[in-house]
C-alpha cells in the first residue's frame, strides 16, 4: 500500500478492520490513475537533484496532483523553508490554447467560479510558441531544447504563458489569481494586465494547493536548500577536462614522433604506406619518447576526485566499498553499512513526513462526500473508491474524517 490510515472509532476491532480496508482501496485508486507514477517520479527527480520538488492541485476537490518543475515555483528572498509560513508564491505555467479554453467552455459556470472569459479568449488569440530570445533569456529552456534535439523554433505548439499567484490573506486563507506574463511579443501586442482568474480566499492554506517535498531545510530559508546536482557539477566539470587531457596524452603517446633534420623537410613530411611498410620522407628521423608518467599523474588525480565525489554524495546513495589493503572483516562491513544508513536516516524520515501530507490531501479529496460525476473521470474514480469502501463495511462518515493518514514506511526506515 502507499499509505496507511486509522479511522476515528472507539471499538478496537472495528477500527482495525476499517483501517485495513481504506489503505487497500486507496492504493487501488492510485494505481488506476495512469499519471500517478509519472508525476511522482518528476517530483522525486527535482527533490533529489535540486533539493525541492512540488505537487500542485488545480482546485479544492481534485484528488489528482500534478508535478511542477522546481524552476517554475517562485517565492521572495528570505522566505522560510516552512510551507506554513509562506506569504506569497508564484507558479509559472505554459498552457496550450485547448487547455485554457476548456476552463471557460461553460461560460456561466466559469464566471461563477472566478474566470474572466473575455480576458481568457483575448489571451488565447495572442498564443504563440514559447520564445527563448528577448531581454530575459531562459537559459534553462535553451539547454533543455539542445538536450532534446529540438528541430526548429516554429515546430513548437502555441502556448499562453501564465502565472498562478497565491497570496495569504489576513484571515489565513489563500487567494488564487492567474495572470498572463507580461512578455514582449513579436507583434508588439501585450496583455492588458487583467486577471484571467481571481478567487479571494479560495484555499484554506498553502498546503491545500501545493505540497513541497524538501530534501532538507537548508539554513532555514527557501533558497538555501540545495540538492545533488550542485554537488555533482564542479566535480563532473573537472573530471571531464581531466579525462580529455588524459585521452589526448594517450593519443600523443601512441603516435610516432618524427623530427625533420632540415628546414625544407617539414614541407614534405608525409609517411608513405606500402603494405606492411612505412617509408619516411628524406631528411627525417624517428624520436624515442614517452609520457607515461604524466598520464599516471592525471589518473591518480581522477581517482582522488572520484573518491571525494563518492564521499560527498554518501547521503544520496551508498558508495561502493573500495578494496584497499586487506579484505574487510564481517564486523567492518557491518559497521560501514550502519554508518551509511545513519547518513541517510534523517533524509528518509523527513521525506516520509512530507509524503504524509501529500497522501493526506489525496485521501481527503478522494473521500469528499460532495463530489459529483464528471466527464473527465477524476471524480468518477474517487466515487468508485468511496463505493468500494462503503460496500466493504466502512461507514461513510468514518471514511471522511480519519484520525490520520501516513505514508507506508519501509521496514527499517522511518522508525
CSV table of C-alpha atoms in Angstrom, one decimal:
chain,number,residue,atom,x,y,z
A,1,UNK,CA,0.0,0.0,0.0
A,2,UNK,CA,1.0,3.6,-0.5
A,3,UNK,CA,-0.4,4.9,2.8
A,4,UNK,CA,-2.0,3.6,6.0
A,5,UNK,CA,-4.8,5.3,7.9
A,6,UNK,CA,-6.6,4.9,11.1
A,7,UNK,CA,-10.3,5.8,11.4
A,8,UNK,CA,-11.8,7.5,14.4
A,9,UNK,CA,-13.6,4.6,16.1
A,10,UNK,CA,-13.6,3.5,19.8
A,11,UNK,CA,-14.3,-0.2,19.1
A,12,UNK,CA,-10.8,-1.5,18.5
A,13,UNK,CA,-12.0,-4.5,16.4
A,14,UNK,CA,-14.0,-2.2,14.0
A,15,UNK,CA,-11.2,0.3,14.0
A,16,UNK,CA,-8.7,-2.3,12.9
A,17,UNK,CA,-10.9,-3.8,10.2
A,18,UNK,CA,-11.9,-0.4,8.7
A,19,UNK,CA,-8.3,0.9,8.9
A,20,UNK,CA,-7.3,-2.1,6.9
A,21,UNK,CA,-9.8,-1.7,4.1
A,22,UNK,CA,-9.1,2.0,3.5
A,23,UNK,CA,-5.4,1.8,2.5
A,24,UNK,CA,-6.0,-1.2,0.2
A,25,UNK,CA,-8.7,0.7,-1.7
A,26,UNK,CA,-6.7,3.9,-1.7
A,27,UNK,CA,-3.7,2.0,-3.3
A,28,UNK,CA,-6.1,0.6,-5.9
A,29,UNK,CA,-7.3,4.2,-6.6
A,30,UNK,CA,-3.8,5.5,-7.1
A,31,UNK,CA,-2.9,2.6,-9.4
A,32,UNK,CA,-5.9,3.3,-11.5
A,33,UNK,CA,-4.5,6.7,-12.2
A,34,UNK,CA,-2.0,6.3,-15.1
A,35,UNK,CA,-0.3,9.6,-14.3
A,36,UNK,CA,0.5,8.8,-10.6
A,37,UNK,CA,3.9,7.3,-11.2
A,38,UNK,CA,4.9,9.9,-13.9
A,39,UNK,CA,4.1,12.9,-11.7
A,40,UNK,CA,5.7,11.3,-8.6
A,41,UNK,CA,8.9,10.5,-10.4
A,42,UNK,CA,9.1,14.1,-11.6
A,43,UNK,CA,8.7,15.4,-8.1
A,44,UNK,CA,11.3,13.0,-6.7
A,45,UNK,CA,13.8,13.9,-9.5
A,46,UNK,CA,13.6,17.5,-8.5
A,47,UNK,CA,13.7,16.7,-4.8
A,48,UNK,CA,17.0,14.8,-5.1
A,49,UNK,CA,18.5,16.8,-8.0
A,50,UNK,CA,17.6,20.3,-6.8
A,51,UNK,CA,16.5,19.8,-3.2
A,52,UNK,CA,12.9,20.9,-3.9
A,53,UNK,CA,10.0,19.0,-5.5
A,54,UNK,CA,6.4,20.3,-5.8
A,55,UNK,CA,3.0,18.7,-6.2
A,56,UNK,CA,0.1,21.0,-7.1
A,57,UNK,CA,-3.6,20.6,-7.1
A,58,UNK,CA,-5.7,22.6,-9.6
A,59,UNK,CA,-8.6,23.2,-7.2
A,60,UNK,CA,-10.0,22.2,-3.8
A,61,UNK,CA,-11.7,18.9,-4.9
A,62,UNK,CA,-9.5,17.2,-7.5
A,63,UNK,CA,-7.5,14.4,-5.8
A,64,UNK,CA,-5.0,14.0,-8.7
A,65,UNK,CA,-2.0,16.3,-8.2
A,66,UNK,CA,0.4,17.5,-10.8
A,67,UNK,CA,4.2,17.6,-10.6
A,68,UNK,CA,5.5,21.1,-11.1
A,69,UNK,CA,9.2,21.7,-12.0
A,70,UNK,CA,11.0,23.5,-9.3
A,71,UNK,CA,12.3,26.2,-11.6
A,72,UNK,CA,8.7,27.3,-12.1
A,73,UNK,CA,8.0,27.9,-8.4
A,74,UNK,CA,9.0,31.4,-7.2
A,75,UNK,CA,9.0,32.8,-3.7
A,76,UNK,CA,10.5,36.1,-2.3
A,77,UNK,CA,14.0,36.1,-0.9
A,78,UNK,CA,14.4,35.1,2.7
A,79,UNK,CA,11.2,33.1,2.6
A,80,UNK,CA,11.3,30.4,5.4
A,81,UNK,CA,11.6,26.8,4.2
A,82,UNK,CA,8.4,26.1,6.2
A,83,UNK,CA,5.3,26.0,3.9
A,84,UNK,CA,3.1,27.2,6.7
A,85,UNK,CA,5.0,30.5,6.9
A,86,UNK,CA,4.5,31.3,3.2
A,87,UNK,CA,3.0,34.7,2.4
A,88,UNK,CA,3.1,34.7,-1.5
A,89,UNK,CA,4.1,32.2,-4.2
A,90,UNK,CA,4.1,32.4,-7.9
A,91,UNK,CA,3.9,29.2,-10.1
A,92,UNK,CA,4.7,29.8,-13.8
A,93,UNK,CA,2.8,27.6,-16.3
A,94,UNK,CA,2.7,27.3,-20.1
A,95,UNK,CA,-0.8,26.4,-21.1
A,96,UNK,CA,-2.0,25.3,-24.6
A,97,UNK,CA,-4.9,27.1,-26.2
A,98,UNK,CA,-7.1,24.0,-25.8
A,99,UNK,CA,-6.2,23.6,-22.1
A,100,UNK,CA,-7.0,27.2,-21.2
A,101,UNK,CA,-10.2,27.3,-23.3
A,102,UNK,CA,-11.5,24.2,-21.6
A,103,UNK,CA,-11.6,26.2,-18.4
A,104,UNK,CA,-14.2,28.6,-19.8
A,105,UNK,CA,-16.0,26.2,-22.2
A,106,UNK,CA,-19.1,26.5,-19.9
A,107,UNK,CA,-19.1,30.3,-19.8
A,108,UNK,CA,-21.7,30.7,-17.0
A,109,UNK,CA,-20.0,28.2,-14.7
A,110,UNK,CA,-16.6,29.7,-15.5
A,111,UNK,CA,-17.7,33.2,-14.4
A,112,UNK,CA,-19.3,31.8,-11.2
A,113,UNK,CA,-16.0,30.3,-10.1
A,114,UNK,CA,-13.8,33.3,-10.9
A,115,UNK,CA,-12.8,33.2,-14.6
A,116,UNK,CA,-12.8,36.3,-16.8
A,117,UNK,CA,-13.9,34.7,-20.0
A,118,UNK,CA,-13.2,37.8,-22.2
A,119,UNK,CA,-9.6,38.0,-20.8
A,120,UNK,CA,-9.1,34.3,-21.4
A,121,UNK,CA,-10.3,34.5,-25.0
A,122,UNK,CA,-8.0,37.5,-25.6
A,123,UNK,CA,-5.1,35.5,-24.2
A,124,UNK,CA,-5.9,32.6,-26.5
A,125,UNK,CA,-5.8,34.9,-29.5
A,126,UNK,CA,-2.3,36.0,-28.6
A,127,UNK,CA,-1.0,32.5,-28.1
A,128,UNK,CA,2.4,31.8,-29.8
A,129,UNK,CA,5.3,29.4,-29.5
A,130,UNK,CA,7.3,30.0,-26.3
A,131,UNK,CA,10.3,32.2,-27.0
A,132,UNK,CA,13.8,31.8,-25.8
A,133,UNK,CA,15.2,35.1,-27.0
A,134,UNK,CA,14.5,38.6,-25.6
A,135,UNK,CA,15.6,40.7,-22.7
A,136,UNK,CA,15.1,37.9,-20.1
A,137,UNK,CA,16.5,34.8,-21.7
A,138,UNK,CA,15.6,31.5,-20.2
A,139,UNK,CA,18.9,29.7,-20.4
A,140,UNK,CA,17.5,26.6,-18.7
A,141,UNK,CA,14.9,26.3,-21.5
A,142,UNK,CA,17.7,26.7,-24.2
A,143,UNK,CA,19.8,23.9,-22.6
A,144,UNK,CA,16.7,21.7,-22.5
A,145,UNK,CA,16.0,22.3,-26.2
A,146,UNK,CA,19.6,21.4,-27.1
A,147,UNK,CA,19.5,18.3,-25.0
A,148,UNK,CA,16.1,17.2,-26.5
A,149,UNK,CA,17.5,17.8,-30.1
A,150,UNK,CA,14.6,20.1,-30.9
A,151,UNK,CA,14.4,20.6,-34.7
A,152,UNK,CA,13.3,24.2,-35.2
A,153,UNK,CA,11.7,27.0,-33.4
A,154,UNK,CA,8.4,27.1,-35.4
A,155,UNK,CA,7.7,23.4,-34.8
A,156,UNK,CA,6.5,24.2,-31.3
A,157,UNK,CA,2.8,24.5,-30.4
A,158,UNK,CA,1.3,27.9,-29.5
A,159,UNK,CA,1.1,28.4,-25.7
A,160,UNK,CA,-0.1,31.0,-23.3
A,161,UNK,CA,2.4,31.8,-20.5
A,162,UNK,CA,0.5,32.1,-17.2
A,163,UNK,CA,1.5,32.9,-13.7
A,164,UNK,CA,-0.5,31.5,-10.8
A,165,UNK,CA,-0.3,33.9,-7.8
A,166,UNK,CA,-1.1,32.5,-4.4
A,167,UNK,CA,-1.4,35.1,-1.6
A,168,UNK,CA,-2.2,34.6,2.1
A,169,UNK,CA,-4.9,36.9,3.3
A,170,UNK,CA,-5.3,38.4,6.8
A,171,UNK,CA,-7.7,35.7,7.9
A,172,UNK,CA,-5.1,33.0,6.9
A,173,UNK,CA,-6.9,31.8,3.8
A,174,UNK,CA,-5.1,31.8,0.4
A,175,UNK,CA,-6.3,33.7,-2.6
A,176,UNK,CA,-5.7,32.4,-6.1
A,177,UNK,CA,-5.0,34.8,-9.0
A,178,UNK,CA,-4.0,33.9,-12.6
A,179,UNK,CA,-2.4,36.5,-14.9
A,180,UNK,CA,-0.7,36.3,-18.3
A,181,UNK,CA,3.0,37.0,-18.1
A,182,UNK,CA,4.0,40.5,-19.5
A,183,UNK,CA,6.4,39.2,-22.1
A,184,UNK,CA,7.1,41.3,-25.2
A,185,UNK,CA,5.6,39.7,-28.3
A,186,UNK,CA,6.6,39.6,-32.0
A,187,UNK,CA,3.6,41.9,-33.0
A,188,UNK,CA,4.2,44.2,-30.1
A,189,UNK,CA,0.8,43.4,-28.7
A,190,UNK,CA,1.0,43.0,-24.9
A,191,UNK,CA,-1.6,41.7,-22.4
A,192,UNK,CA,-3.8,44.4,-20.7
A,193,UNK,CA,-2.8,43.2,-17.2
A,194,UNK,CA,-6.2,41.7,-16.4
A,195,UNK,CA,-6.7,38.8,-14.1
A,196,UNK,CA,-7.7,35.7,-16.1
A,197,UNK,CA,-8.9,34.2,-12.8
A,198,UNK,CA,-9.5,35.7,-9.4
A,199,UNK,CA,-10.8,33.9,-6.3
A,200,UNK,CA,-10.3,35.5,-2.9
A,201,UNK,CA,-9.8,33.0,0.0
A,202,UNK,CA,-10.1,30.0,-2.4
A,203,UNK,CA,-7.9,27.7,-0.3
A,204,UNK,CA,-7.7,27.2,3.5
A,205,UNK,CA,-3.9,27.1,3.5
A,206,UNK,CA,-0.9,26.8,1.1
A,207,UNK,CA,-0.8,23.0,1.8
A,208,UNK,CA,-4.2,22.7,0.2
A,209,UNK,CA,-2.9,23.8,-3.2
A,210,UNK,CA,0.8,22.9,-3.2
A,211,UNK,CA,2.8,20.2,-1.3
A,212,UNK,CA,6.6,20.9,-1.3
A,213,UNK,CA,9.0,18.0,-0.7
A,214,UNK,CA,12.3,19.3,0.5
A,215,UNK,CA,15.5,17.2,0.8
A,216,UNK,CA,16.5,19.2,3.9
A,217,UNK,CA,15.7,22.6,5.4
A,218,UNK,CA,19.0,24.4,4.5
A,219,UNK,CA,19.7,27.3,6.8
A,220,UNK,CA,16.0,27.9,7.4
A,221,UNK,CA,15.4,29.8,4.2
A,222,UNK,CA,13.8,28.5,1.0
A,223,UNK,CA,16.6,29.3,-1.4
A,224,UNK,CA,19.3,27.8,0.8
A,225,UNK,CA,18.1,24.3,0.0
A,226,UNK,CA,20.3,22.5,-2.5
A,227,UNK,CA,20.3,19.1,-4.0
A,228,UNK,CA,22.5,16.5,-5.6
A,229,UNK,CA,23.3,18.4,-8.9
A,230,UNK,CA,25.1,21.4,-7.4
A,231,UNK,CA,27.4,19.0,-5.6
A,232,UNK,CA,28.0,17.0,-8.8
A,233,UNK,CA,28.6,19.8,-11.1
A,234,UNK,CA,32.1,21.1,-10.1
A,235,UNK,CA,33.5,17.5,-9.9
A,236,UNK,CA,32.0,16.4,-13.2
A,237,UNK,CA,33.4,19.5,-14.9
A,238,UNK,CA,36.9,19.0,-13.6
A,239,UNK,CA,36.8,15.2,-14.3
A,240,UNK,CA,35.7,15.8,-17.9
A,241,UNK,CA,38.6,18.2,-18.5
A,242,UNK,CA,41.0,15.8,-16.8
A,243,UNK,CA,39.8,12.8,-18.7
A,244,UNK,CA,40.0,14.7,-22.0
A,245,UNK,CA,43.6,15.6,-21.2
A,246,UNK,CA,44.5,12.0,-20.3
A,247,UNK,CA,43.0,10.8,-23.6
A,248,UNK,CA,44.9,13.5,-25.5
A,249,UNK,CA,48.1,12.4,-23.8
A,250,UNK,CA,47.3,8.7,-24.7
A,251,UNK,CA,46.9,9.6,-28.4
A,252,UNK,CA,50.1,11.6,-28.3
A,253,UNK,CA,52.0,8.8,-26.5
A,254,UNK,CA,50.8,6.2,-29.1
A,255,UNK,CA,51.8,8.3,-32.1
A,256,UNK,CA,55.1,8.2,-33.9
A,257,UNK,CA,57.3,11.3,-33.3
A,258,UNK,CA,59.2,12.3,-36.5
A,259,UNK,CA,61.7,15.1,-36.4
A,260,UNK,CA,62.7,17.0,-39.6
A,261,UNK,CA,66.5,17.3,-40.0
A,262,UNK,CA,66.4,20.3,-42.4
A,263,UNK,CA,64.3,23.4,-42.9
A,264,UNK,CA,62.7,22.1,-46.1
A,265,UNK,CA,61.9,18.6,-44.8
A,266,UNK,CA,58.9,19.8,-42.8
A,267,UNK,CA,57.0,20.7,-46.0
A,268,UNK,CA,57.1,17.1,-47.3
A,269,UNK,CA,56.8,15.3,-44.0
A,270,UNK,CA,54.3,12.6,-45.1
A,271,UNK,CA,54.8,8.9,-44.2
A,272,UNK,CA,54.1,6.6,-47.2
A,273,UNK,CA,52.4,3.3,-46.5
A,274,UNK,CA,53.2,0.4,-48.8
A,275,UNK,CA,51.6,-2.8,-47.5
A,276,UNK,CA,53.2,-3.6,-44.1
A,277,UNK,CA,56.0,-1.0,-44.7
A,278,UNK,CA,56.0,2.7,-43.6
A,279,UNK,CA,58.5,4.8,-45.6
A,280,UNK,CA,59.7,8.1,-44.0
A,281,UNK,CA,60.4,11.1,-46.3
A,282,UNK,CA,64.0,12.2,-46.7
A,283,UNK,CA,65.7,14.3,-44.0
A,284,UNK,CA,63.6,12.9,-41.2
A,285,UNK,CA,64.3,10.7,-38.2
A,286,UNK,CA,62.2,8.9,-35.6
A,287,UNK,CA,62.5,10.1,-31.9
A,288,UNK,CA,62.1,7.8,-28.9
A,289,UNK,CA,59.9,9.3,-26.2
A,290,UNK,CA,57.2,8.6,-23.7
A,291,UNK,CA,54.6,10.4,-21.5
A,292,UNK,CA,53.5,7.5,-19.2
A,293,UNK,CA,54.5,9.4,-16.1
A,294,UNK,CA,52.3,12.4,-17.0
A,295,UNK,CA,49.3,10.1,-17.6
A,296,UNK,CA,49.8,8.4,-14.3
A,297,UNK,CA,49.5,11.7,-12.5
A,298,UNK,CA,46.3,12.5,-14.3
A,299,UNK,CA,44.8,9.1,-13.5
A,300,UNK,CA,45.8,9.5,-9.8
A,301,UNK,CA,44.0,12.9,-9.6
A,302,UNK,CA,41.0,11.4,-11.4
A,303,UNK,CA,40.8,8.6,-8.8
A,304,UNK,CA,41.1,11.1,-5.9
A,305,UNK,CA,38.3,13.2,-7.4
A,306,UNK,CA,36.1,10.1,-7.7
A,307,UNK,CA,36.7,9.2,-4.0
A,308,UNK,CA,35.9,12.7,-2.9
A,309,UNK,CA,32.8,12.8,-5.0
A,310,UNK,CA,31.6,9.5,-3.5
A,311,UNK,CA,32.2,10.8,-0.1
A,312,UNK,CA,30.2,14.0,-0.7
A,313,UNK,CA,27.3,12.0,-2.2
A,314,UNK,CA,27.1,9.5,0.6
A,315,UNK,CA,23.8,10.9,1.8
A,316,UNK,CA,22.2,10.4,-1.6
A,317,UNK,CA,23.5,6.9,-2.3
A,318,UNK,CA,25.7,4.3,-0.7
A,319,UNK,CA,29.2,4.4,-2.2
A,320,UNK,CA,30.8,1.2,-3.2
A,321,UNK,CA,33.3,-0.1,-0.7
A,322,UNK,CA,36.9,0.1,-2.1
A,323,UNK,CA,39.2,-2.9,-1.8
A,324,UNK,CA,42.2,-1.3,-0.2
A,325,UNK,CA,44.8,-3.4,1.7
A,326,UNK,CA,43.5,-6.5,3.4
A,327,UNK,CA,39.9,-7.6,2.8
A,328,UNK,CA,37.3,-6.1,5.2
A,329,UNK,CA,36.1,-8.3,8.0
A,330,UNK,CA,32.5,-9.1,8.6
A,331,UNK,CA,32.5,-6.7,11.6
A,332,UNK,CA,34.0,-3.9,9.4
A,333,UNK,CA,31.3,-4.4,6.7
A,334,UNK,CA,28.5,-4.3,9.3
A,335,UNK,CA,30.0,-1.1,10.8
A,336,UNK,CA,30.3,0.6,7.4
A,337,UNK,CA,26.7,-0.4,6.4
A,338,UNK,CA,25.4,1.1,9.7
A,339,UNK,CA,27.4,4.3,9.2
A,340,UNK,CA,26.0,4.7,5.6
A,341,UNK,CA,22.4,4.0,6.9
A,342,UNK,CA,22.8,6.7,9.6
A,343,UNK,CA,23.8,9.3,6.9
A,344,UNK,CA,20.5,8.9,5.1
A,345,UNK,CA,18.2,8.2,8.0
A,346,UNK,CA,17.4,11.8,8.6
A,347,UNK,CA,16.6,12.4,5.0
A,348,UNK,CA,14.4,9.3,4.8
A,349,UNK,CA,12.4,10.4,7.9
A,350,UNK,CA,11.9,13.9,6.5
A,351,UNK,CA,10.8,12.5,3.2
A,352,UNK,CA,8.2,10.3,4.9
A,353,UNK,CA,6.8,13.2,6.9
A,354,UNK,CA,6.3,15.3,3.8
A,355,UNK,CA,4.7,12.3,1.9
A,356,UNK,CA,2.3,12.0,4.8
A,357,UNK,CA,0.9,15.5,3.9
A,358,UNK,CA,0.7,14.6,0.2
A,359,UNK,CA,-1.2,11.4,0.8
A,360,UNK,CA,-3.4,13.0,3.4
A,361,UNK,CA,-4.5,15.6,0.9
A,362,UNK,CA,-5.1,12.9,-1.8
A,363,UNK,CA,-7.2,10.8,0.6
A,364,UNK,CA,-9.3,13.6,1.9
A,365,UNK,CA,-10.1,14.8,-1.6
A,366,UNK,CA,-10.9,11.3,-2.8
A,367,UNK,CA,-13.2,10.8,0.2
A,368,UNK,CA,-15.0,14.1,-0.3
A,369,UNK,CA,-18.8,13.5,0.1
A,370,UNK,CA,-19.7,16.4,-2.2
A,371,UNK,CA,-18.1,15.0,-5.4
A,372,UNK,CA,-20.3,14.7,-8.4
A,373,UNK,CA,-19.9,12.7,-11.6
A,374,UNK,CA,-17.7,14.2,-14.2
A,375,UNK,CA,-16.8,13.5,-17.8
A,376,UNK,CA,-13.0,13.6,-17.2
A,377,UNK,CA,-13.1,10.6,-14.9
A,378,UNK,CA,-11.3,12.1,-11.9
A,379,UNK,CA,-14.4,12.3,-9.7
A,380,UNK,CA,-15.7,9.0,-11.1
A,381,UNK,CA,-12.7,7.2,-9.9
A,382,UNK,CA,-13.0,8.8,-6.4
A,383,UNK,CA,-16.7,8.0,-6.2
A,384,UNK,CA,-15.9,4.4,-7.1
A,385,UNK,CA,-13.3,4.4,-4.3
A,386,UNK,CA,-15.9,5.6,-1.8
A,387,UNK,CA,-18.4,3.0,-3.0
A,388,UNK,CA,-15.9,0.1,-2.6
A,389,UNK,CA,-15.0,1.2,0.9
A,390,UNK,CA,-18.7,1.5,1.9
A,391,UNK,CA,-19.6,-1.9,0.5
A,392,UNK,CA,-16.6,-3.4,2.4
A,393,UNK,CA,-18.2,-2.1,5.6
A,394,UNK,CA,-16.6,1.2,6.3
A,395,UNK,CA,-19.2,3.8,7.3
A,396,UNK,CA,-19.1,6.9,5.1
A,397,UNK,CA,-18.7,9.3,8.0
A,398,UNK,CA,-15.6,7.4,9.2
A,399,UNK,CA,-14.1,7.4,5.8
A,400,UNK,CA,-14.4,11.2,5.5
A,401,UNK,CA,-12.6,12.0,8.8
A,402,UNK,CA,-9.8,9.6,9.6
A,403,UNK,CA,-7.6,10.1,12.6
A,404,UNK,CA,-4.5,10.2,10.4
A,405,UNK,CA,-3.2,9.3,7.0
A,406,UNK,CA,0.5,8.4,6.8
A,407,UNK,CA,2.8,7.1,4.0
A,408,UNK,CA,3.7,3.4,4.4
A,409,UNK,CA,7.1,3.1,6.0
A,410,UNK,CA,9.5,0.5,4.6
A,411,UNK,CA,10.9,-1.9,7.2
A,412,UNK,CA,13.9,-0.3,8.9
A,413,UNK,CA,13.2,3.2,7.6
A,414,UNK,CA,11.2,6.0,9.2
A,415,UNK,CA,11.1,4.3,12.6
